Coordinates of C-alpha atoms in Angstrom, one line a residue:
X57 CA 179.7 301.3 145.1
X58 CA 180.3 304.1 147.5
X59 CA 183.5 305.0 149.0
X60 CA 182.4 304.1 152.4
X61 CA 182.3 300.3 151.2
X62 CA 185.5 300.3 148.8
X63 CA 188.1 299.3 151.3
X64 CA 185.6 296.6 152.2
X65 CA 185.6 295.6 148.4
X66 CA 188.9 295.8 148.5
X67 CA 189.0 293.1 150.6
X68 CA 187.6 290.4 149.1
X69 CA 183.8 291.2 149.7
X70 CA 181.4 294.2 150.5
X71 CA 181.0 295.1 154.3
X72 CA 178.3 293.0 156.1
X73 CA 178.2 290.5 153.6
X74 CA 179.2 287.0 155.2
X75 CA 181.8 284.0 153.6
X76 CA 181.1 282.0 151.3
X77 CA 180.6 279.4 154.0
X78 CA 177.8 281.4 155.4
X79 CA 176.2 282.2 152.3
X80 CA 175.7 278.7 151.6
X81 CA 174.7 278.0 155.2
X82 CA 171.3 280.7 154.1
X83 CA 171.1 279.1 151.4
X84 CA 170.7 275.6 153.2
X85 CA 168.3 277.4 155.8
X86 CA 166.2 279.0 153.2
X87 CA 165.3 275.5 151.4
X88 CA 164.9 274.3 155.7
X89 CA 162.3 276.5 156.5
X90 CA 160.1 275.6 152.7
X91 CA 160.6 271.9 153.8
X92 CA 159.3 272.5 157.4
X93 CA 156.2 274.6 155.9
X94 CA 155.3 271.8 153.3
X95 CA 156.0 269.2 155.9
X96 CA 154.1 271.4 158.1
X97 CA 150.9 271.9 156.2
X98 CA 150.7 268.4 155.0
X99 CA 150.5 267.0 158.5
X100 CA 148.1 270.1 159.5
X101 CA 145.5 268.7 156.6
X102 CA 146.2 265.3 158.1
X103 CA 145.1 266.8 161.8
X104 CA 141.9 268.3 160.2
X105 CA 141.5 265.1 158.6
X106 CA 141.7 263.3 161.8
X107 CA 139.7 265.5 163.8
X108 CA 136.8 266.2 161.3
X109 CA 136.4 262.2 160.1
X110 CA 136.8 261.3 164.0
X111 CA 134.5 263.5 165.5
X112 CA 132.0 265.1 162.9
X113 CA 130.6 268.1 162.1
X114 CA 129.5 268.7 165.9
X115 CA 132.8 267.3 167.3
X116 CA 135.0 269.3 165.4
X117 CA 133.2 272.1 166.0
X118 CA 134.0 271.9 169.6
X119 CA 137.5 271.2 169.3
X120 CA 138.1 273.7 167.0
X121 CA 136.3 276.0 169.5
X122 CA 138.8 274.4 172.3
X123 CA 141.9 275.5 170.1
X124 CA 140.7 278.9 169.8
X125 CA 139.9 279.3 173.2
X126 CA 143.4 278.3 173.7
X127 CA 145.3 280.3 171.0
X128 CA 143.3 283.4 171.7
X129 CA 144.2 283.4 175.5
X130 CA 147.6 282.5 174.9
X131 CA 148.0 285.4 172.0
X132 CA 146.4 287.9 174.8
X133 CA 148.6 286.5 177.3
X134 CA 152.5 286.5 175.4
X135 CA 151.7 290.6 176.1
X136 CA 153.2 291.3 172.8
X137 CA 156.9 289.5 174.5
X138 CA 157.1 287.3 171.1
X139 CA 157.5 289.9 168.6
X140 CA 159.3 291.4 171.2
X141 CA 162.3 289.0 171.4
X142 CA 162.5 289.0 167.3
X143 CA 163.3 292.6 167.6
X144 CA 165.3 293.1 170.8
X145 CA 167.5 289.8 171.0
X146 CA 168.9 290.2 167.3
X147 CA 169.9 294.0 168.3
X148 CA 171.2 292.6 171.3
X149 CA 173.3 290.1 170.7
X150 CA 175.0 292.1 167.9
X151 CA 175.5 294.9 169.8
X152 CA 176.3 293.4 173.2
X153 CA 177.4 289.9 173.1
X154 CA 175.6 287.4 173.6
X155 CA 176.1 286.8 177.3
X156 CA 174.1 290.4 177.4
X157 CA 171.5 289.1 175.9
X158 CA 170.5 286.6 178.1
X159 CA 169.2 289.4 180.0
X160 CA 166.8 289.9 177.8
X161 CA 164.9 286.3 178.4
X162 CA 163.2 287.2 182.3
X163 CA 162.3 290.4 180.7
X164 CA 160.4 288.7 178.0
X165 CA 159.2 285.4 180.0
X166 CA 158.0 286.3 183.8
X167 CA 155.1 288.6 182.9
X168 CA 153.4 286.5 180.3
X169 CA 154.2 283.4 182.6
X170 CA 152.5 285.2 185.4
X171 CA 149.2 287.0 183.4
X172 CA 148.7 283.3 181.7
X173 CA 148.9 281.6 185.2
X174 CA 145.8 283.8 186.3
X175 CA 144.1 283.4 183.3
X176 CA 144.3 279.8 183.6
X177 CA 143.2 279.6 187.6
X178 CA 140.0 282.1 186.3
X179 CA 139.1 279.6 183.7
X180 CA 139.4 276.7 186.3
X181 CA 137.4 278.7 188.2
X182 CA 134.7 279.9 185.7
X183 CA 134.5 276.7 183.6
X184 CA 131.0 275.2 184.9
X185 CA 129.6 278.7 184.0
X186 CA 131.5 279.5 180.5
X187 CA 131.4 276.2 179.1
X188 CA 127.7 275.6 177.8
X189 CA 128.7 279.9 176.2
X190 CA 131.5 278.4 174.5
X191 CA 130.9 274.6 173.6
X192 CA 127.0 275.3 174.0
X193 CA 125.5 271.6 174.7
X194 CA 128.3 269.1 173.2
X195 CA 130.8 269.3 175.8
X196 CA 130.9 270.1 179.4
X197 CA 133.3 272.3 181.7
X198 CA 135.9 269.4 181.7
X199 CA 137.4 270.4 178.0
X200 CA 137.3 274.4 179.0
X201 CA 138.9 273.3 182.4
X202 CA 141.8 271.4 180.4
X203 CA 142.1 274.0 177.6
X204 CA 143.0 276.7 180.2
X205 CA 145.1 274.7 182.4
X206 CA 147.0 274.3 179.1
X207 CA 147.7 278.1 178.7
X208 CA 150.7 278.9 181.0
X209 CA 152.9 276.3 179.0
X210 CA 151.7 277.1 175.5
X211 CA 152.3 280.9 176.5
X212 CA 156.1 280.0 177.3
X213 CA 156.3 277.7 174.3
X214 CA 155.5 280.3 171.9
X215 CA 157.8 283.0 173.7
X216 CA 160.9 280.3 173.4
X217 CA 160.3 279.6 169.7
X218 CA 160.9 283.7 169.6
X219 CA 164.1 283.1 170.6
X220 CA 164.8 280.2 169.2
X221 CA 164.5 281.6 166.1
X222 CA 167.1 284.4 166.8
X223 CA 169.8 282.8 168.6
X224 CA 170.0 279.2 166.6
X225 CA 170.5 278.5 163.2
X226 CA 166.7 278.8 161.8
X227 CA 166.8 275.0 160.9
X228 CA 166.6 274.4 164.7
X229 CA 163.4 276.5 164.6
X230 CA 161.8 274.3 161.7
X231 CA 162.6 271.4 163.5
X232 CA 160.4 272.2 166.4
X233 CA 157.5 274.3 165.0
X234 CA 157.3 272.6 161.9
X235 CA 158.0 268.6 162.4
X236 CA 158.3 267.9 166.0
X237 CA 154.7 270.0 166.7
X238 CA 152.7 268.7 163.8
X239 CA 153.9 265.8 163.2
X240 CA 153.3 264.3 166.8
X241 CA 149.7 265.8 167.0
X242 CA 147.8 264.1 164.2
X243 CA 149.7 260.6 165.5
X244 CA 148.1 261.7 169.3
X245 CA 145.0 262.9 168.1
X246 CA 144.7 259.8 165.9
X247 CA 145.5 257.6 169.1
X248 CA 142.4 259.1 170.8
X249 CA 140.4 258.5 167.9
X250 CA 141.0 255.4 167.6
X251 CA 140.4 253.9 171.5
X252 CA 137.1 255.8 171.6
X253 CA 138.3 259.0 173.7
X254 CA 136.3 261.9 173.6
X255 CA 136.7 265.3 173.2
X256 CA 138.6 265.7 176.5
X257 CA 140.9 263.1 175.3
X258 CA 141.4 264.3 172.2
X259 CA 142.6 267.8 172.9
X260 CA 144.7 266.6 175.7
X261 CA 146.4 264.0 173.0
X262 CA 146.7 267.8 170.9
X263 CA 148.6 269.3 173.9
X264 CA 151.1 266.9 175.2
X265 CA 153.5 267.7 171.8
X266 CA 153.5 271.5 173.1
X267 CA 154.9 270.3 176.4
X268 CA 157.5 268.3 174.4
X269 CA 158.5 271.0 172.3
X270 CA 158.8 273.4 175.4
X271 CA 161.7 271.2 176.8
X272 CA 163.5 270.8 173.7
X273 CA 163.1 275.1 173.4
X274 CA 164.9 275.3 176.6
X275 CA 167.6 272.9 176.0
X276 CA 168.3 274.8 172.4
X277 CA 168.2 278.2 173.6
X278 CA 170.2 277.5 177.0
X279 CA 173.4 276.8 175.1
X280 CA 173.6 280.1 172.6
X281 CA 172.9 282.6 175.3
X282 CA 175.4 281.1 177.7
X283 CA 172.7 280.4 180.1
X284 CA 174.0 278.5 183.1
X285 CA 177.5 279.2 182.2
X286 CA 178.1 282.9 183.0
X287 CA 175.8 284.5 181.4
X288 CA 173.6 287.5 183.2
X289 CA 170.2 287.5 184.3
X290 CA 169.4 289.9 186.0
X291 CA 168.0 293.2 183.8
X292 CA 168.7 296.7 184.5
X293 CA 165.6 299.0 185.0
X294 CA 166.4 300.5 181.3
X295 CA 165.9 296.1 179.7
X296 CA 162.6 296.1 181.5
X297 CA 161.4 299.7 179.8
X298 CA 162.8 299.4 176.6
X299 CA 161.7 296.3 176.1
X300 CA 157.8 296.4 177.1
X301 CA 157.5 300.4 175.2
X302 CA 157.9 298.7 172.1
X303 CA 155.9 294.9 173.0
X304 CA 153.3 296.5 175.2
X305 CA 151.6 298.0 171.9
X306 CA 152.0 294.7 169.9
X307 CA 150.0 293.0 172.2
X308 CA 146.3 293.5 171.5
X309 CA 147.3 292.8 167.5
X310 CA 149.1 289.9 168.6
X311 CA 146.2 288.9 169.9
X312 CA 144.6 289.4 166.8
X313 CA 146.7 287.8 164.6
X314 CA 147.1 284.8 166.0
X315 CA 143.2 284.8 166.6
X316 CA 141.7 285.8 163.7
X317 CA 140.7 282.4 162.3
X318 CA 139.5 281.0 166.0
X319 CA 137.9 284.5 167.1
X320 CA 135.4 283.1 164.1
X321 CA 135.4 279.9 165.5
X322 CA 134.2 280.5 168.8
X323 CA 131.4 283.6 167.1
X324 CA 130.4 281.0 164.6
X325 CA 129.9 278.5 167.8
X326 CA 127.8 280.6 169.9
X327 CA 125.6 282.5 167.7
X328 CA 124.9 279.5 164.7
X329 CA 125.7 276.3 167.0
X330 CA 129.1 274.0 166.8
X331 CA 128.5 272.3 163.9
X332 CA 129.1 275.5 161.7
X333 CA 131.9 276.1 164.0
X334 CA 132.8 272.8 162.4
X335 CA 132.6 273.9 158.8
X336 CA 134.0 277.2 159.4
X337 CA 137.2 275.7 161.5
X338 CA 137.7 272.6 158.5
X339 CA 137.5 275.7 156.0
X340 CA 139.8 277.9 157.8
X341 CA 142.3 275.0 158.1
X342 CA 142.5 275.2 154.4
X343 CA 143.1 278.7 154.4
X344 CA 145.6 278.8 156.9
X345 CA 147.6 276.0 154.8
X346 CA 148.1 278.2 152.0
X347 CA 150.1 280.7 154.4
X348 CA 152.7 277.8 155.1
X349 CA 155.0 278.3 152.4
X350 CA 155.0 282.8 153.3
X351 CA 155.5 281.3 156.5
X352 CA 158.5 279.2 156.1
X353 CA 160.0 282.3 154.1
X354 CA 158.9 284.7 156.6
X355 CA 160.9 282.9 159.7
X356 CA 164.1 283.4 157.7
X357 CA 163.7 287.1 157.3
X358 CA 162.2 288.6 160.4
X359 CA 165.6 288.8 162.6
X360 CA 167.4 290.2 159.4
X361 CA 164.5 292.5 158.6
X362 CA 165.3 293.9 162.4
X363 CA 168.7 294.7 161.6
X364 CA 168.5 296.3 158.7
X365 CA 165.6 298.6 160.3
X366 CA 167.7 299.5 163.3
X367 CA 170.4 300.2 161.3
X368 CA 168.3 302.7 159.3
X369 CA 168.7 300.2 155.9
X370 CA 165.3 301.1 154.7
X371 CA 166.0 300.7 151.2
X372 CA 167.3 297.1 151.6
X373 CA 164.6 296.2 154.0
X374 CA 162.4 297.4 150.7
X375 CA 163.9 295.1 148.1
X376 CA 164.1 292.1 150.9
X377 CA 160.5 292.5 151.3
X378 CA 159.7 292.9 147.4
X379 CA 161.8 289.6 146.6
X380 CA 160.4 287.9 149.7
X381 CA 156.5 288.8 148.7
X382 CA 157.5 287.9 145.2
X383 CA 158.0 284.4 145.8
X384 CA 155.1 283.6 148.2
X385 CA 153.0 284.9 145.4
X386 CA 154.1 282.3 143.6
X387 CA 154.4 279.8 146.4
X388 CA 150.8 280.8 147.7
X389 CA 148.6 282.2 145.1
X390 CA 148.2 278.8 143.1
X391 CA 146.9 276.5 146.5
X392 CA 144.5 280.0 146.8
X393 CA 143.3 279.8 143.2
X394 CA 142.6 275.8 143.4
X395 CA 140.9 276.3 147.0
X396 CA 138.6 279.1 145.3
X397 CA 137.5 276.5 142.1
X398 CA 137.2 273.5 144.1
X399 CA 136.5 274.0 147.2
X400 CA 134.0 271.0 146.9
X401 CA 136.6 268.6 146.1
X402 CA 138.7 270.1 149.2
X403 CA 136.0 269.6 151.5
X404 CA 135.1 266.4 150.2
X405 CA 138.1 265.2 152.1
X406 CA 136.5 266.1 155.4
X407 CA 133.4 264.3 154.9
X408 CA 129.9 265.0 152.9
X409 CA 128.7 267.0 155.8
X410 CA 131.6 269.8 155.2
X411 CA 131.0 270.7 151.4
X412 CA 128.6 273.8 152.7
X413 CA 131.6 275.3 153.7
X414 CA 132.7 275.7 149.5
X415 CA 130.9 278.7 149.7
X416 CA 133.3 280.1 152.7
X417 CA 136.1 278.3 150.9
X418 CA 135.9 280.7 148.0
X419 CA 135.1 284.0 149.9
X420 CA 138.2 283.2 152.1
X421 CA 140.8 281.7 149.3
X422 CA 139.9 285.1 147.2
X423 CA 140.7 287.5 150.4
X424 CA 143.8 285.3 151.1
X425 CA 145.0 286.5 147.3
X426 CA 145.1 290.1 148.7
X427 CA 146.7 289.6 151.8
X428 CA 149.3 287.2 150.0
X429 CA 149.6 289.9 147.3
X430 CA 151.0 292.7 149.9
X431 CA 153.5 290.7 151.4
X432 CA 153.8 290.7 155.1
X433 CA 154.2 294.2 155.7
X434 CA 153.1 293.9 159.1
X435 CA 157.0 293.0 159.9
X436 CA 158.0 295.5 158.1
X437 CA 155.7 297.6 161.0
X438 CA 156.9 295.5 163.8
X439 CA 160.8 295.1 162.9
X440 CA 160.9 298.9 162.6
X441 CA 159.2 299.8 166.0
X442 CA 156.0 300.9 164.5
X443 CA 154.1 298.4 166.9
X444 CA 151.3 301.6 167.0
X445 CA 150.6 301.3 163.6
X446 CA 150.2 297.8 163.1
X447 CA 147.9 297.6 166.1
X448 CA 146.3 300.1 164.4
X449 CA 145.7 298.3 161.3
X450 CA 144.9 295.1 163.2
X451 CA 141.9 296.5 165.2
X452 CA 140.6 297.8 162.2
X453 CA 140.2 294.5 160.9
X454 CA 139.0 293.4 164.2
X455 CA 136.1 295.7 164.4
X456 CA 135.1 294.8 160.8
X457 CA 134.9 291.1 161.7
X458 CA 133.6 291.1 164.8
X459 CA 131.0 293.7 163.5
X460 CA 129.9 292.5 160.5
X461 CA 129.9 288.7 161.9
X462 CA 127.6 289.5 164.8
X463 CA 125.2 291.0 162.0
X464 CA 125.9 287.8 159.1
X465 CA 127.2 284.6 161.3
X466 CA 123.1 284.2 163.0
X467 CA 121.6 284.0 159.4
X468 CA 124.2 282.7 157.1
X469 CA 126.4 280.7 159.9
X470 CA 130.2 279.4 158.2
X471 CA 129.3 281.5 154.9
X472 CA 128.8 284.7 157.3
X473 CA 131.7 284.2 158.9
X474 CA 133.8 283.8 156.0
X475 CA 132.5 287.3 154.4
X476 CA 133.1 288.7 157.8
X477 CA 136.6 287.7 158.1
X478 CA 137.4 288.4 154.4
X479 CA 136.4 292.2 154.9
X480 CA 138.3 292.3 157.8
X481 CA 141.1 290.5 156.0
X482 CA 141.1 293.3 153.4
X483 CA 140.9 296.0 155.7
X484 CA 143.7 295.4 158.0
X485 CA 146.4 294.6 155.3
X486 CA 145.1 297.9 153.0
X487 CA 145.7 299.6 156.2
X488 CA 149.2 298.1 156.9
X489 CA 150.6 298.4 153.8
X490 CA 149.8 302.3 153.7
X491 CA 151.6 302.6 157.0
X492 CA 154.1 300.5 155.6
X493 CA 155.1 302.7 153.0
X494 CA 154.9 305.8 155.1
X495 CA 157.5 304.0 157.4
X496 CA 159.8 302.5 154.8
X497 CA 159.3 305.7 151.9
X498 CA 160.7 303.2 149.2
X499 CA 158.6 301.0 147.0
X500 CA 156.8 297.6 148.3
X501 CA 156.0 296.6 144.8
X502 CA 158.1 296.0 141.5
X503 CA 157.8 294.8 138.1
X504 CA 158.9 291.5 139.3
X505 CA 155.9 291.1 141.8
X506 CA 153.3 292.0 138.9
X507 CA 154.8 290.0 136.3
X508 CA 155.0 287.2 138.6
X509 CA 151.0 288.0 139.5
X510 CA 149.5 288.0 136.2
X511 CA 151.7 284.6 134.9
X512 CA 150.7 282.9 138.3
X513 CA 147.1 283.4 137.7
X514 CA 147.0 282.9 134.1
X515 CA 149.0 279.6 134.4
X516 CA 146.4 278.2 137.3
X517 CA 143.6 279.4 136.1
X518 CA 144.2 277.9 132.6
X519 CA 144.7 274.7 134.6
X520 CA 141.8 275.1 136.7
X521 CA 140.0 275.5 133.7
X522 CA 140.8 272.7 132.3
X523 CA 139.9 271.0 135.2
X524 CA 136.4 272.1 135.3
X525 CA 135.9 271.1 132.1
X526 CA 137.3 267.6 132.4
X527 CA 135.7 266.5 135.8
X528 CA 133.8 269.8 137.7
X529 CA 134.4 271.5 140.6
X530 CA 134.8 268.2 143.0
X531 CA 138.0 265.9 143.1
X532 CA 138.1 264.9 139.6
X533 CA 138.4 268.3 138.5
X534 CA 141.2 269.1 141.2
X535 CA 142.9 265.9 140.2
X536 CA 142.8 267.0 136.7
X537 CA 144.2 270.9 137.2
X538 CA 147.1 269.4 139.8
X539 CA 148.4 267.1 137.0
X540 CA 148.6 269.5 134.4
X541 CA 150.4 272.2 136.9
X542 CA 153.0 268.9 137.5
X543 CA 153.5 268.4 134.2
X544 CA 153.8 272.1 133.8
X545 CA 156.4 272.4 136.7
X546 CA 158.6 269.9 136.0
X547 CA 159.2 271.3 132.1
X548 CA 159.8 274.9 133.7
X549 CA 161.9 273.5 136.6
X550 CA 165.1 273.8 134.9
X551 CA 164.8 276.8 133.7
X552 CA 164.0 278.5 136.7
X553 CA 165.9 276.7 139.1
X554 CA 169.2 279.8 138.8
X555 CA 166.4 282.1 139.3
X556 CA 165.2 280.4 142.6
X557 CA 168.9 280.3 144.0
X558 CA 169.5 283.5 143.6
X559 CA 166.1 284.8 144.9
X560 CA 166.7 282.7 148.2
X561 CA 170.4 284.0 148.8
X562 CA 168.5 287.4 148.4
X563 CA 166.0 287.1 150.7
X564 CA 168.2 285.8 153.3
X565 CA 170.0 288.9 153.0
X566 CA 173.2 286.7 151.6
X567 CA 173.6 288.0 148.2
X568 CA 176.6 290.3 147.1
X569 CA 174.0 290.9 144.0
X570 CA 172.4 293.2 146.3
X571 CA 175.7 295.4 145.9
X572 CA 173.4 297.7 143.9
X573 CA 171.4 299.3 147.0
X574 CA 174.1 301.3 149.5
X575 CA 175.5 299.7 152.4
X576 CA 175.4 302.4 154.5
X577 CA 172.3 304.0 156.5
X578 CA 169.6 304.8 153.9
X579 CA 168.6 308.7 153.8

């Protein structure tokens, strides 16, 4: 311990490092956000479910094309503001109180509000003529009308989860994003389904939970930052420029980020016709499933990740990286090993006419290895103000996917897609974890992380193995590998169990075991 923490020592515990009380309250929050990202992707399979058994191939295709159309514009349209909030209100409300910070919000909200308002009267406008582009012949202007009208409030939705996630305790967060929204959308969706609505119908009966969730963001977020009861709104010419210099550049890769699977949705749509759009969106589901559990770890971390960057704490921003990737490894990598074996089985659940996405399946599940495998460096990029670099790293998978799909997606439809999006998959997060490590000069991987690697994939693919052998590559099989992974869980359970505290007090940052790295700035 150095001297600059030994009166802190002294005193009971090292400097920063919370009460007991707190440390327990990570703790809770930790195990929070897992539950909301298994609760989370189980009702997200039982959307695709609902969507791809009630509206086919052709159907699904279309509303999948409807979501992206959505997500993209709203990505474009946030400006970058989301990311934005996760690194300025944190800063803010630690440096300046949290009355201060308030001032952040009109900042972050009126220019997004205002870009996504035109967006969505220029979509009004130019549905009749984009729609038969988009949809091609399976759905009129009417869906494209309703899926840009949606835009302004999904754009605000999204920005309030931001701060949500920095001003309330992160269980409030996983209550909205991870129940509230997907719970109440298969139950909608379902609704629709079920009294014969269309397409129209259907999306709408997808939207209305965002509109819910929107209200409850501003009731949550009101009460923290003092809003209505003091607190200032009004920012100084210095909030406005400090903020946008560093979201302005996060932008375009926000865009990309949050589009990557529906960018290939919508190419897949109008250059091989909506019912590969179909297969392509029902495979990308899958693979978006597996990033639940990095997800519901990830949401803990960002806000501390931003401290510890500003502060100049690269070397604990390091090791909380390394122990966070570490453990979605071993969250993530098995559901990407089983998606890879048996796809067929997967897409079984869909219907017969989705199993010649198993193909895509295993293209995708293999690149999703990599990406797992690296961690999510990109907030390692974006909590330490190198928004440049990530975008730089995020158009270069852009231009790979868009390229190489416009050459594979005419000929090979869901399957071209899927290589296109896995090269651009690869090239992005090769490219961010380089800058990474420029940024953060301490290592991003341990002997933990490969350990953890090579026992995850031996243990799955010996029970994948198994599977194969005892029923194929369709739901027998998958049955067969899940059960002996159960019964292989529950006899390691308790003997990892001291191991999974400790790794969870450590990524929330709670840990006095992290006593080892120095608690001043890092040189």
């Amino acid at each position: 311990m150095t001297a600059a923490t030994a009166p802190a020592a002294s005193s009971g515990r090292a400097a920063g490092q919370p009460d007991e009380a707190e440390r327990r309250d990570s703790v809770r929050s930790g195990v929070a956000g897992l539950i909301g990202a298994a609760t989370s992707g189980l009702f997200g399979f039982l959307l695709a479910v609902v969507i791809t058994r009630g509206y086919g191939p052709a159907g699904s295709g279309v509303f999948f094309a409807a979501i992206g159309v959505i997500t993209v514009a709203t990505a474009v349209c946030t400006l970058g503001a989301e990311t934005g909030l996760l690194w300025a209100l944190p800063r803010r409300r630690s440096a300046a109180g949290r009355g201060d910070a308030a001032r952040v919000l009109p900042v972050a909200l009126l220019p997004p509000f205002l870009v996504a308002a035109m967006v969505a009267l220029a979509g009004l406008l130019a549905a009749d003529s984009l729609a038969p582009r988009v949809f091609g012949p399976a759905a009129g202007p009417e869906l494209l009308a309703v899926s840009f009208a949606a835009v302004p409030v999904v754009v605000l939705l999204t920005l309030l989860l931001a701060a949500l996630r920095c001003v309330r305790p992160i269980r409030a967060y996983v209550s909205v994003q991870f129940f509230l929204l997907p719970v109440a959308r298969p139950a909608l969706v379902g609704v629709a389904v079920l009294v014969g609505g269309g397409l129209v119908a259907g999306v709408s009966a997808w939207l209305v939970p965002a509109a819910l969730a929107l209200l409850v963001c501003l009731a949550l977020v009101a009460g923290p930052l003092r809003i209505g009861r003091g607190a200032g709104l009004r920012p100084g010419r210095r909030d406005w420029s400090t903020f946008w210099r560093f979201a302005l550049p996060r932008a375009v890769s926000a865009a990309i980020d949050a589009g990557n699977l529906w960018i290939g949705v919508l190419l897949t749509s109008a250059l091989a016709g909506a019912e590969e759009a179909g297969v392509f969106g029902a495979v990308g589901r899958y693979v978006l499933a597996g990033q639940l559990a990095v997800q519901g770890l990830r949401v803990t971390v960002s806000p501390r990740l931003s401290r510890l960057l500003g502060a100049g704490r690269t070397a604990l921003a390091a090791a909380v990286h390394r122990q966070l990737t570490t453990w979605g490894l071993v969250l993530s990598w098995p559901v990407y090993l089983l998606l890879a074996v048996f796809g067929v089985g997967f897409l079984e659940l869909f219907g017969p006419g989705f199993t010649a996405g198993t193909t895509a399946m295993t293209v995708l599940a293999l690149a999703m290895l990599a990406q797992t495998g690296v961690g999510n460096v990109q907030s390692l990029l974006l909590m330490g103000g190198r928004s440049g670099l990530h975008l730089t790293a995020t158009l270069g998978g852009l231009l790979v996917t868009v390229s190489l799909g416009l050459v594979l997606i005419p000929g090979h439809g869901a399957t071209g897609a899927a290589m296109a999006w896995a090269a651009g998959i690869l090239t992005e997060n090769l490219t961010a974890v380089t800058c990474a490590w420029l940024v953060v000069r301490h290592p991003l991987v341990d002997g933990a992380m490969v350990r953890a690697a090579v026992i995850t994939v031996a243990v799955v693919g010996g029970a994948a193995a198994v599977g194969v052998l005892v029923g194929g590559r369709g739901m027998p099989g998958l049955l067969a590998a899940v059960a002996v992974l159960a019964v292989g869980a529950a006899g390691a359970l308790p003997r990892i169990r001291p191991g999974i505290q400790a790794s969870l007090r450590q990524i929330r940052g709670r840990e006095s075991a992290t006593a080892g790295l120095p608690d001043q700035k890092d040189r």
